[in-house]
């Protein structure tokens, strides 16, 4: 009986992990398609901060998602230095939300 329970837990964990990986891959592909990787990278600074640095900066900020969605949409400067981030009005709001959610998981 314990073997069946453990097998069920393991199967659920594997499916959840696979689903999370698929969502992360889809969000990363969306970020590339939207042009985000022209200025950002996952783990190193390009023109803008790395996505891991963004995730670390906002780790304990409960309002981070909404702030970042608004900032990506409107653009801005000053948070990471003088280099301005242009507005991304060409990217759909739901796509920006998906990308920001993914960045915050890094």
Backbone atoms as SQL, in Angstrom:
CREATE TABLE atoms (id INTEGER PRIMARY KEY, chain TEXT, resi INTEGER, resn TEXT, atom TEXT, x REAL, y REAL, z REAL);
INSERT INTO atoms VALUES
  (1, 'A', 1, 'UNK', 'N', 0.825, -1.198, 0.000),
  (2, 'A', 1, 'UNK', 'CA', 0.000, 0.000, 0.000),
  (3, 'A', 1, 'UNK', 'C', 0.867, 1.260, 0.000),
  (4, 'A', 2, 'UNK', 'N', 1.915, 1.257, 0.840),
  (5, 'A', 2, 'UNK', 'CA', 2.796, 2.422, 0.901),
  (6, 'A', 2, 'UNK', 'C', 3.474, 2.663, -0.441),
  (7, 'A', 3, 'UNK', 'N', 3.803, 1.570, -1.145),
  (8, 'A', 3, 'UNK', 'CA', 4.456, 1.701, -2.443),
  (9, 'A', 3, 'UNK', 'C', 3.544, 2.413, -3.434),
  (10, 'A', 4, 'UNK', 'N', 2.243, 2.108, -3.399),
  (11, 'A', 4, 'UNK', 'CA', 1.290, 2.743, -4.304),
  (12, 'A', 4, 'UNK', 'C', 1.133, 4.233, -3.987),
  (13, 'A', 5, 'UNK', 'N', 1.106, 4.544, -2.703),
  (14, 'A', 5, 'UNK', 'CA', 0.987, 5.943, -2.297),
  (15, 'A', 5, 'UNK', 'C', 2.220, 6.719, -2.734),
  (16, 'A', 6, 'UNK', 'N', 3.396, 6.150, -2.471),
  (17, 'A', 6, 'UNK', 'CA', 4.638, 6.812, -2.873),
  (18, 'A', 6, 'UNK', 'C', 4.730, 6.946, -4.385),
  (19, 'A', 7, 'UNK', 'N', 4.304, 5.925, -5.108),
  (20, 'A', 7, 'UNK', 'CA', 4.321, 5.980, -6.570),
  (21, 'A', 7, 'UNK', 'C', 3.374, 7.073, -7.067),
  (22, 'A', 8, 'UNK', 'N', 2.233, 7.207, -6.425),
  (23, 'A', 8, 'UNK', 'CA', 1.274, 8.254, -6.799),
  (24, 'A', 8, 'UNK', 'C', 1.824, 9.645, -6.526),
  (25, 'A', 9, 'UNK', 'N', 2.462, 9.804, -5.382),
  (26, 'A', 9, 'UNK', 'CA', 3.073, 11.097, -5.051),
  (27, 'A', 9, 'UNK', 'C', 4.187, 11.421, -6.029),
  (28, 'A', 10, 'UNK', 'N', 5.010, 10.443, -6.339),
  (29, 'A', 10, 'UNK', 'CA', 6.103, 10.642, -7.286),
  (30, 'A', 10, 'UNK', 'C', 5.571, 11.004, -8.670),
  (31, 'A', 11, 'UNK', 'N', 4.544, 10.309, -9.122),
  (32, 'A', 11, 'UNK', 'CA', 3.953, 10.591, -10.438),
  (33, 'A', 11, 'UNK', 'C', 3.383, 12.007, -10.474),
  (34, 'A', 12, 'UNK', 'N', 2.692, 12.396, -9.408),
  (35, 'A', 12, 'UNK', 'CA', 2.128, 13.746, -9.342),
  (36, 'A', 12, 'UNK', 'C', 3.234, 14.802, -9.375),
  (37, 'A', 13, 'UNK', 'N', 4.295, 14.558, -8.609),
  (38, 'A', 13, 'UNK', 'CA', 5.428, 15.491, -8.572),
  (39, 'A', 13, 'UNK', 'C', 6.076, 15.609, -9.938),
  (40, 'A', 14, 'UNK', 'N', 6.255, 14.492, -10.616),
  (41, 'A', 14, 'UNK', 'CA', 6.879, 14.505, -11.938),
  (42, 'A', 14, 'UNK', 'C', 6.001, 15.257, -12.940),
  (43, 'A', 15, 'UNK', 'N', 4.702, 15.036, -12.890),
  (44, 'A', 15, 'UNK', 'CA', 3.793, 15.742, -13.795),
  (45, 'A', 15, 'UNK', 'C', 3.777, 17.238, -13.505),
  (46, 'A', 16, 'UNK', 'N', 3.779, 17.602, -12.226),
  (47, 'A', 16, 'UNK', 'CA', 3.797, 19.016, -11.857),
  (48, 'A', 16, 'UNK', 'C', 5.091, 19.681, -12.312),
  (49, 'A', 17, 'UNK', 'N', 6.202, 18.987, -12.142),
  (50, 'A', 17, 'UNK', 'CA', 7.495, 19.512, -12.568),
  (51, 'A', 17, 'UNK', 'C', 7.541, 19.667, -14.081),
  (52, 'A', 18, 'UNK', 'N', 7.026, 18.696, -14.792),
  (53, 'A', 18, 'UNK', 'CA', 7.005, 18.760, -16.254),
  (54, 'A', 18, 'UNK', 'C', 6.105, 19.900, -16.728),
  (55, 'A', 19, 'UNK', 'N', 4.969, 20.087, -16.080),
  (56, 'A', 19, 'UNK', 'CA', 4.056, 21.170, -16.454),
  (57, 'A', 19, 'UNK', 'C', 4.704, 22.521, -16.187),
  (58, 'A', 20, 'UNK', 'N', 5.394, 22.645, -15.042),
  (59, 'A', 20, 'UNK', 'CA', 6.073, 23.905, -14.716),
  (60, 'A', 20, 'UNK', 'C', 7.179, 24.188, -15.735),
  (61, 'A', 21, 'UNK', 'N', 7.928, 23.171, -16.121),
  (62, 'A', 21, 'UNK', 'CA', 8.998, 23.344, -17.110),
  (63, 'A', 21, 'UNK', 'C', 8.425, 23.773, -18.455),
  (64, 'A', 22, 'UNK', 'N', 7.309, 23.184, -18.843),
  (65, 'A', 22, 'UNK', 'CA', 6.676, 23.559, -20.114),
  (66, 'A', 22, 'UNK', 'C', 6.203, 25.007, -20.077),
  (67, 'A', 23, 'UNK', 'N', 5.623, 25.434, -18.954),
  (68, 'A', 23, 'UNK', 'CA', 5.185, 26.822, -18.809),
  (69, 'A', 23, 'UNK', 'C', 6.377, 27.769, -18.854),
  (70, 'A', 24, 'UNK', 'N', 7.468, 27.401, -18.192),
  (71, 'A', 24, 'UNK', 'CA', 8.672, 28.236, -18.186),
  (72, 'A', 24, 'UNK', 'C', 9.247, 28.349, -19.593),
  (73, 'A', 25, 'UNK', 'N', 9.289, 27.244, -20.319),
  (74, 'A', 25, 'UNK', 'CA', 9.791, 27.272, -21.698),
  (75, 'A', 25, 'UNK', 'C', 8.910, 28.142, -22.588),
  (76, 'A', 26, 'UNK', 'N', 7.608, 28.055, -22.397),
  (77, 'A', 26, 'UNK', 'CA', 6.684, 28.870, -23.195),
  (78, 'A', 26, 'UNK', 'C', 6.875, 30.352, -22.885),
  (79, 'A', 27, 'UNK', 'N', 7.051, 30.688, -21.611),
  (80, 'A', 27, 'UNK', 'CA', 7.258, 32.086, -21.229),
  (81, 'A', 27, 'UNK', 'C', 8.582, 32.606, -21.773),
  (82, 'A', 28, 'UNK', 'N', 9.623, 31.791, -21.714),
  (83, 'A', 28, 'UNK', 'CA', 10.922, 32.198, -22.244),
  (84, 'A', 28, 'UNK', 'C', 10.847, 32.407, -23.757),
  (85, 'A', 29, 'UNK', 'N', 10.161, 31.534, -24.450),
  (86, 'A', 29, 'UNK', 'CA', 9.971, 31.681, -25.896),
  (87, 'A', 29, 'UNK', 'C', 9.205, 32.963, -26.198),
  (88, 'A', 30, 'UNK', 'N', 8.194, 33.246, -25.402),
  (89, 'A', 30, 'UNK', 'CA', 7.402, 34.467, -25.558),
  (90, 'A', 30, 'UNK', 'C', 8.280, 35.705, -25.346),
  (91, 'A', 31, 'UNK', 'N', 9.158, 35.663, -24.359),
  (92, 'A', 31, 'UNK', 'CA', 10.068, 36.788, -24.104),
  (93, 'A', 31, 'UNK', 'C', 11.015, 36.997, -25.283),
  (94, 'A', 32, 'UNK', 'N', 11.503, 35.906, -25.839),
  (95, 'A', 32, 'UNK', 'CA', 12.396, 36.016, -27.005),
  (96, 'A', 32, 'UNK', 'C', 11.641, 36.593, -28.202),
  (97, 'A', 33, 'UNK', 'N', 10.441, 36.084, -28.431),
  (98, 'A', 33, 'UNK', 'CA', 9.616, 36.542, -29.560),
  (99, 'A', 33, 'UNK', 'C', 9.230, 38.016, -29.417),
  (100, 'A', 34, 'UNK', 'N', 9.087, 38.475, -28.177),
  (101, 'A', 34, 'UNK', 'CA', 8.680, 39.850, -27.911),
  (102, 'A', 34, 'UNK', 'C', 9.849, 40.826, -27.936),
  (103, 'A', 35, 'UNK', 'N', 11.059, 40.317, -28.098),
  (104, 'A', 35, 'UNK', 'CA', 12.239, 41.173, -28.190),
  (105, 'A', 35, 'UNK', 'C', 12.921, 41.464, -26.866),
  (106, 'A', 36, 'UNK', 'N', 12.491, 40.838, -25.802),
  (107, 'A', 36, 'UNK', 'CA', 13.042, 41.119, -24.475),
  (108, 'A', 36, 'UNK', 'C', 14.524, 40.738, -24.361),
  (109, 'A', 37, 'UNK', 'N', 14.916, 39.691, -25.076),
  (110, 'A', 37, 'UNK', 'CA', 16.295, 39.215, -24.979),
  (111, 'A', 37, 'UNK', 'C', 17.280, 40.107, -25.738),
  (112, 'A', 38, 'UNK', 'N', 16.790, 41.126, -26.431),
  (113, 'A', 38, 'UNK', 'CA', 17.694, 42.080, -27.069),
  (114, 'A', 38, 'UNK', 'C', 18.423, 42.895, -25.998),
  (115, 'A', 39, 'UNK', 'N', 17.788, 43.097, -24.854),
  (116, 'A', 39, 'UNK', 'CA', 18.365, 43.913, -23.781),
  (117, 'A', 39, 'UNK', 'C', 18.588, 43.157, -22.476),
  (118, 'A', 40, 'UNK', 'N', 18.023, 41.978, -22.353),
  (119, 'A', 40, 'UNK', 'CA', 18.112, 41.206, -21.101),
  (120, 'A', 40, 'UNK', 'C', 18.578, 39.788, -21.395),
  (121, 'A', 41, 'UNK', 'N', 19.086, 39.136, -20.356),
  (122, 'A', 41, 'UNK', 'CA', 19.457, 37.730, -20.418),
  (123, 'A', 41, 'UNK', 'C', 19.050, 37.114, -19.090),
  (124, 'A', 42, 'UNK', 'N', 18.997, 35.819, -19.035),
  (125, 'A', 42, 'UNK', 'CA', 18.563, 35.162, -17.802),
  (126, 'A', 42, 'UNK', 'C', 19.533, 35.415, -16.658),
  (127, 'A', 43, 'UNK', 'N', 20.824, 35.233, -16.904),
  (128, 'A', 43, 'UNK', 'CA', 21.760, 35.291, -15.786),
  (129, 'A', 43, 'UNK', 'C', 22.936, 36.257, -15.948),
  (130, 'A', 44, 'UNK', 'N', 22.867, 37.135, -16.945),
  (131, 'A', 44, 'UNK', 'CA', 23.913, 38.161, -17.051),
  (132, 'A', 44, 'UNK', 'C', 23.325, 39.456, -17.587),
  (133, 'A', 45, 'UNK', 'N', 23.906, 40.563, -17.154),
  (134, 'A', 45, 'UNK', 'CA', 23.466, 41.884, -17.584),
  (135, 'A', 45, 'UNK', 'C', 23.833, 42.075, -19.049),
  (136, 'A', 46, 'UNK', 'N', 22.903, 42.625, -19.813),
  (137, 'A', 46, 'UNK', 'CA', 23.182, 43.008, -21.200),
  (138, 'A', 46, 'UNK', 'C', 23.073, 44.538, -21.183),
  (139, 'A', 47, 'UNK', 'N', 22.042, 45.112, -21.752),
  (140, 'A', 47, 'UNK', 'CA', 21.776, 46.549, -21.579),
  (141, 'A', 47, 'UNK', 'C', 20.990, 46.782, -20.295),
  (142, 'A', 48, 'UNK', 'N', 20.070, 45.870, -20.044),
  (143, 'A', 48, 'UNK', 'CA', 19.285, 45.910, -18.816),
  (144, 'A', 48, 'UNK', 'C', 19.735, 44.803, -17.889),
  (145, 'A', 49, 'UNK', 'N', 19.168, 44.738, -16.711),
  (146, 'A', 49, 'UNK', 'CA', 19.574, 43.733, -15.728),
  (147, 'A', 49, 'UNK', 'C', 19.221, 42.317, -16.176),
  (148, 'A', 50, 'UNK', 'N', 19.909, 41.346, -15.586),
  (149, 'A', 50, 'UNK', 'CA', 19.549, 39.951, -15.854),
  (150, 'A', 50, 'UNK', 'C', 18.192, 39.667, -15.214),
  (151, 'A', 51, 'UNK', 'N', 17.510, 38.696, -15.746),
  (152, 'A', 51, 'UNK', 'CA', 16.216, 38.332, -15.168),
  (153, 'A', 51, 'UNK', 'C', 16.379, 37.794, -13.750),
  (154, 'A', 52, 'UNK', 'N', 17.476, 37.098, -13.481),
  (155, 'A', 52, 'UNK', 'CA', 17.709, 36.590, -12.124),
  (156, 'A', 52, 'UNK', 'C', 17.925, 37.748, -11.154),
  (157, 'A', 53, 'UNK', 'N', 18.592, 38.821, -11.600),
  (158, 'A', 53, 'UNK', 'CA', 18.763, 39.993, -10.736),
  (159, 'A', 53, 'UNK', 'C', 17.420, 40.661, -10.453),
  (160, 'A', 54, 'UNK', 'N', 16.570, 40.717, -11.457),
  (161, 'A', 54, 'UNK', 'CA', 15.230, 41.287, -11.265),
  (162, 'A', 54, 'UNK', 'C', 14.457, 40.447, -10.251),
  (163, 'A', 55, 'UNK', 'N', 14.489, 39.135, -10.414),
  (164, 'A', 55, 'UNK', 'CA', 13.776, 38.246, -9.490),
  (165, 'A', 55, 'UNK', 'C', 14.297, 38.415, -8.063),
  (166, 'A', 56, 'UNK', 'N', 15.612, 38.530, -7.915),
  (167, 'A', 56, 'UNK', 'CA', 16.202, 38.693, -6.581),
  (168, 'A', 56, 'UNK', 'C', 15.791, 40.025, -5.958),
  (169, 'A', 57, 'UNK', 'N', 15.794, 41.075, -6.747),
  (170, 'A', 57, 'UNK', 'CA', 15.444, 42.412, -6.234),
  (171, 'A', 57, 'UNK', 'C', 14.007, 42.455, -5.714),
  (172, 'A', 58, 'UNK', 'N', 13.111, 41.763, -6.402),
  (173, 'A', 58, 'UNK', 'CA', 11.689, 41.826, -6.061),
  (174, 'A', 58, 'UNK', 'C', 11.199, 40.599, -5.292),
  (175, 'A', 59, 'UNK', 'N', 12.122, 39.784, -4.806),
  (176, 'A', 59, 'UNK', 'CA', 11.779, 38.513, -4.158),
  (177, 'A', 59, 'UNK', 'C', 10.741, 38.658, -3.046),
  (178, 'A', 60, 'UNK', 'N', 10.883, 39.630, -2.202),
  (179, 'A', 60, 'UNK', 'CA', 9.980, 39.777, -1.048),
  (180, 'A', 60, 'UNK', 'C', 8.944, 40.880, -1.229),
  (181, 'A', 61, 'UNK', 'N', 8.778, 41.336, -2.449),
  (182, 'A', 61, 'UNK', 'CA', 7.827, 42.412, -2.742),
  (183, 'A', 61, 'UNK', 'C', 6.520, 41.804, -3.241),
  (184, 'A', 62, 'UNK', 'N', 5.494, 41.860, -2.411),
  (185, 'A', 62, 'UNK', 'CA', 4.205, 41.255, -2.770),
  (186, 'A', 62, 'UNK', 'C', 3.546, 41.943, -3.974),
  (187, 'A', 63, 'UNK', 'N', 3.873, 43.190, -4.225),
  (188, 'A', 63, 'UNK', 'CA', 3.297, 43.915, -5.349),
  (189, 'A', 63, 'UNK', 'C', 4.187, 43.922, -6.580),
  (190, 'A', 64, 'UNK', 'N', 5.221, 43.091, -6.568),
  (191, 'A', 64, 'UNK', 'CA', 6.214, 43.100, -7.644),
  (192, 'A', 64, 'UNK', 'C', 5.601, 42.819, -9.010),
  (193, 'A', 65, 'UNK', 'N', 4.743, 41.835, -9.092),
  (194, 'A', 65, 'UNK', 'CA', 4.188, 41.466, -10.393),
  (195, 'A', 65, 'UNK', 'C', 3.479, 42.647, -11.051),
  (196, 'A', 66, 'UNK', 'N', 2.606, 43.298, -10.320),
  (197, 'A', 66, 'UNK', 'CA', 1.863, 44.436, -10.882),
  (198, 'A', 66, 'UNK', 'C', 2.801, 45.585, -11.247),
  (199, 'A', 67, 'UNK', 'N', 3.790, 45.857, -10.393),
  (200, 'A', 67, 'UNK', 'CA', 4.759, 46.924, -10.672),
  (201, 'A', 67, 'UNK', 'C', 5.535, 46.638, -11.947),
  (202, 'A', 68, 'UNK', 'N', 6.009, 45.405, -12.070),
  (203, 'A', 68, 'UNK', 'CA', 6.822, 45.059, -13.231),
  (204, 'A', 68, 'UNK', 'C', 6.010, 45.004, -14.511),
  (205, 'A', 69, 'UNK', 'N', 4.789, 44.522, -14.444),
  (206, 'A', 69, 'UNK', 'CA', 3.926, 44.513, -15.633),
  (207, 'A', 69, 'UNK', 'C', 3.739, 45.944, -16.122),
  (208, 'A', 70, 'UNK', 'N', 3.452, 46.855, -15.204),
  (209, 'A', 70, 'UNK', 'CA', 3.259, 48.257, -15.576),
  (210, 'A', 70, 'UNK', 'C', 4.535, 48.864, -16.144),
  (211, 'A', 71, 'UNK', 'N', 5.664, 48.529, -15.539),
  (212, 'A', 71, 'UNK', 'CA', 6.938, 49.084, -15.994),
  (213, 'A', 71, 'UNK', 'C', 7.324, 48.545, -17.371),
  (214, 'A', 72, 'UNK', 'N', 7.109, 47.263, -17.598),
  (215, 'A', 72, 'UNK', 'CA', 7.417, 46.687, -18.912),
  (216, 'A', 72, 'UNK', 'C', 6.534, 47.334, -19.972),
  (217, 'A', 73, 'UNK', 'N', 5.280, 47.514, -19.658),
  (218, 'A', 73, 'UNK', 'CA', 4.339, 48.101, -20.613),
  (219, 'A', 73, 'UNK', 'C', 4.702, 49.556, -20.947),
  (220, 'A', 74, 'UNK', 'N', 4.964, 50.355, -19.917),
  (221, 'A', 74, 'UNK', 'CA', 5.192, 51.789, -20.098),
  (222, 'A', 74, 'UNK', 'C', 6.649, 52.159, -20.351),
  (223, 'A', 75, 'UNK', 'N', 7.574, 51.284, -19.949),
  (224, 'A', 75, 'UNK', 'CA', 8.989, 51.624, -20.028),
  (225, 'A', 75, 'UNK', 'C', 9.381, 52.452, -18.825),
  (226, 'A', 76, 'UNK', 'N', 10.626, 52.867, -18.780),
  (227, 'A', 76, 'UNK', 'CA', 11.070, 53.694, -17.664),
  (228, 'A', 76, 'UNK', 'C', 12.571, 53.661, -17.510),
  (229, 'A', 77, 'UNK', 'N', 13.056, 54.361, -16.496),
  (230, 'A', 77, 'UNK', 'CA', 14.488, 54.367, -16.199),
  (231, 'A', 77, 'UNK', 'C', 14.695, 54.723, -14.749),
  (232, 'A', 78, 'UNK', 'N', 15.938, 54.537, -14.289),
  (233, 'A', 78, 'UNK', 'CA', 16.290, 54.925, -12.941),
  (234, 'A', 78, 'UNK', 'C', 16.406, 53.788, -11.955),
  (235, 'A', 79, 'UNK', 'N', 15.661, 52.728, -12.128),
  (236, 'A', 79, 'UNK', 'CA', 15.715, 51.621, -11.182),
  (237, 'A', 79, 'UNK', 'C', 17.038, 50.870, -11.287),
  (238, 'A', 80, 'UNK', 'N', 17.528, 50.695, -12.500),
  (239, 'A', 80, 'UNK', 'CA', 18.736, 49.912, -12.738),
  (240, 'A', 80, 'UNK', 'C', 19.855, 50.768, -13.347),
  (241, 'A', 81, 'UNK', 'N', 19.727, 52.054, -13.280),
  (242, 'A', 81, 'UNK', 'CA', 20.729, 52.938, -13.856),
  (243, 'A', 81, 'UNK', 'C', 20.088, 53.899, -14.843),
  (244, 'A', 82, 'UNK', 'N', 20.926, 54.523, -15.645),
  (245, 'A', 82, 'UNK', 'CA', 20.450, 55.554, -16.561),
  (246, 'A', 82, 'UNK', 'C', 19.865, 55.022, -17.866),
  (247, 'A', 83, 'UNK', 'N', 20.150, 53.792, -18.213),
  (248, 'A', 83, 'UNK', 'CA', 19.678, 53.222, -19.481),
  (249, 'A', 83, 'UNK', 'C', 18.162, 53.054, -19.426),
  (250, 'A', 84, 'UNK', 'N', 17.416, 53.775, -20.255),
  (251, 'A', 84, 'UNK', 'CA', 15.953, 53.646, -20.222),
  (252, 'A', 84, 'UNK', 'C', 15.479, 52.360, -20.911),
  (253, 'A', 85, 'UNK', 'N', 14.403, 51.828, -20.393),
  (254, 'A', 85, 'UNK', 'CA', 13.738, 50.708, -21.061),
  (255, 'A', 85, 'UNK', 'C', 12.599, 51.314, -21.871),
  (256, 'A', 86, 'UNK', 'N', 12.570, 51.066, -23.165),
  (257, 'A', 86, 'UNK', 'CA', 11.490, 51.636, -23.970),
  (258, 'A', 86, 'UNK', 'C', 10.151, 50.980, -23.634),
  (259, 'A', 87, 'UNK', 'N', 9.057, 51.659, -23.923),
  (260, 'A', 87, 'UNK', 'CA', 7.737, 51.054, -23.715),
  (261, 'A', 87, 'UNK', 'C', 7.572, 49.834, -24.622),
  (262, 'A', 88, 'UNK', 'N', 6.823, 48.892, -24.136),
  (263, 'A', 88, 'UNK', 'CA', 6.566, 47.664, -24.896),
  (264, 'A', 88, 'UNK', 'C', 5.095, 47.541, -25.224),
  (265, 'A', 89, 'UNK', 'N', 4.540, 48.589, -25.797),
  (266, 'A', 89, 'UNK', 'CA', 3.116, 48.611, -26.112),
  (267, 'A', 89, 'UNK', 'C', 2.760, 47.619, -27.215),
  (268, 'A', 90, 'UNK', 'N', 3.760, 47.107, -27.941),
  (269, 'A', 90, 'UNK', 'CA', 3.507, 46.114, -28.991),
  (270, 'A', 90, 'UNK', 'C', 3.247, 44.714, -28.422),
  (271, 'A', 91, 'UNK', 'N', 3.513, 44.531, -27.121),
  (272, 'A', 91, 'UNK', 'CA', 3.328, 43.220, -26.480),
  (273, 'A', 91, 'UNK', 'C', 1.988, 43.219, -25.749),
  (274, 'A', 92, 'UNK', 'N', 1.201, 42.171, -25.977),
  (275, 'A', 92, 'UNK', 'CA', -0.114, 42.062, -25.331),
  (276, 'A', 92, 'UNK', 'C', 0.037, 42.010, -23.810),
  (277, 'A', 93, 'UNK', 'N', -0.911, 42.598, -23.102),
  (278, 'A', 93, 'UNK', 'CA', -0.871, 42.638, -21.639),
  (279, 'A', 93, 'UNK', 'C', -0.738, 41.244, -21.030),
  (280, 'A', 94, 'UNK', 'N', -1.485, 40.283, -21.537),
  (281, 'A', 94, 'UNK', 'CA', -1.418, 38.931, -20.967),
  (282, 'A', 94, 'UNK', 'C', -0.059, 38.286, -21.224),
  (283, 'A', 95, 'UNK', 'N', 0.597, 38.658, -22.324),
  (284, 'A', 95, 'UNK', 'CA', 1.937, 38.140, -22.592),
  (285, 'A', 95, 'UNK', 'C', 2.956, 38.760, -21.639),
  (286, 'A', 96, 'UNK', 'N', 2.814, 40.058, -21.378),
  (287, 'A', 96, 'UNK', 'CA', 3.706, 40.707, -20.416),
  (288, 'A', 96, 'UNK', 'C', 3.538, 40.055, -19.053),
  (289, 'A', 97, 'UNK', 'N', 2.317, 39.801, -18.655),
  (290, 'A', 97, 'UNK', 'CA', 2.051, 39.159, -17.355),
  (291, 'A', 97, 'UNK', 'C', 2.714, 37.784, -17.295),
  (292, 'A', 98, 'UNK', 'N', 2.594, 37.009, -18.353),
  (293, 'A', 98, 'UNK', 'CA', 3.207, 35.680, -18.399),
  (294, 'A', 98, 'UNK', 'C', 4.727, 35.770, -18.272),
  (295, 'A', 99, 'UNK', 'N', 5.324, 36.710, -18.982),
  (296, 'A', 99, 'UNK', 'CA', 6.778, 36.887, -18.941),
  (297, 'A', 99, 'UNK', 'C', 7.221, 37.317, -17.545),
  (298, 'A', 100, 'UNK', 'N', 6.528, 38.279, -16.953),
  (299, 'A', 100, 'UNK', 'CA', 6.887, 38.754, -15.616),
  (300, 'A', 100, 'UNK', 'C', 6.731, 37.639, -14.588),
  (301, 'A', 101, 'UNK', 'N', 5.653, 36.878, -14.667),
  (302, 'A', 101, 'UNK', 'CA', 5.466, 35.748, -13.744),
  (303, 'A', 101, 'UNK', 'C', 6.644, 34.789, -13.832),
  (304, 'A', 102, 'UNK', 'N', 7.085, 34.495, -15.052),
  (305, 'A', 102, 'UNK', 'CA', 8.220, 33.602, -15.244),
  (306, 'A', 102, 'UNK', 'C', 9.495, 34.203, -14.664),
  (307, 'A', 103, 'UNK', 'N', 9.755, 35.475, -14.935),
  (308, 'A', 103, 'UNK', 'CA', 10.970, 36.121, -14.415),
  (309, 'A', 103, 'UNK', 'C', 11.004, 36.026, -12.886),
  (310, 'A', 104, 'UNK', 'N', 9.887, 36.244, -12.250),
  (311, 'A', 104, 'UNK', 'CA', 9.851, 36.224, -10.796),
  (312, 'A', 104, 'UNK', 'C', 10.058, 34.824, -10.196),
  (313, 'A', 105, 'UNK', 'N', 10.018, 33.791, -11.026),
  (314, 'A', 105, 'UNK', 'CA', 10.285, 32.434, -10.537),
  (315, 'A', 105, 'UNK', 'C', 11.770, 32.077, -10.578),
  (316, 'A', 106, 'UNK', 'N', 12.565, 32.909, -11.219),
  (317, 'A', 106, 'UNK', 'CA', 13.988, 32.583, -11.385),
  (318, 'A', 106, 'UNK', 'C', 14.780, 32.788, -10.108);
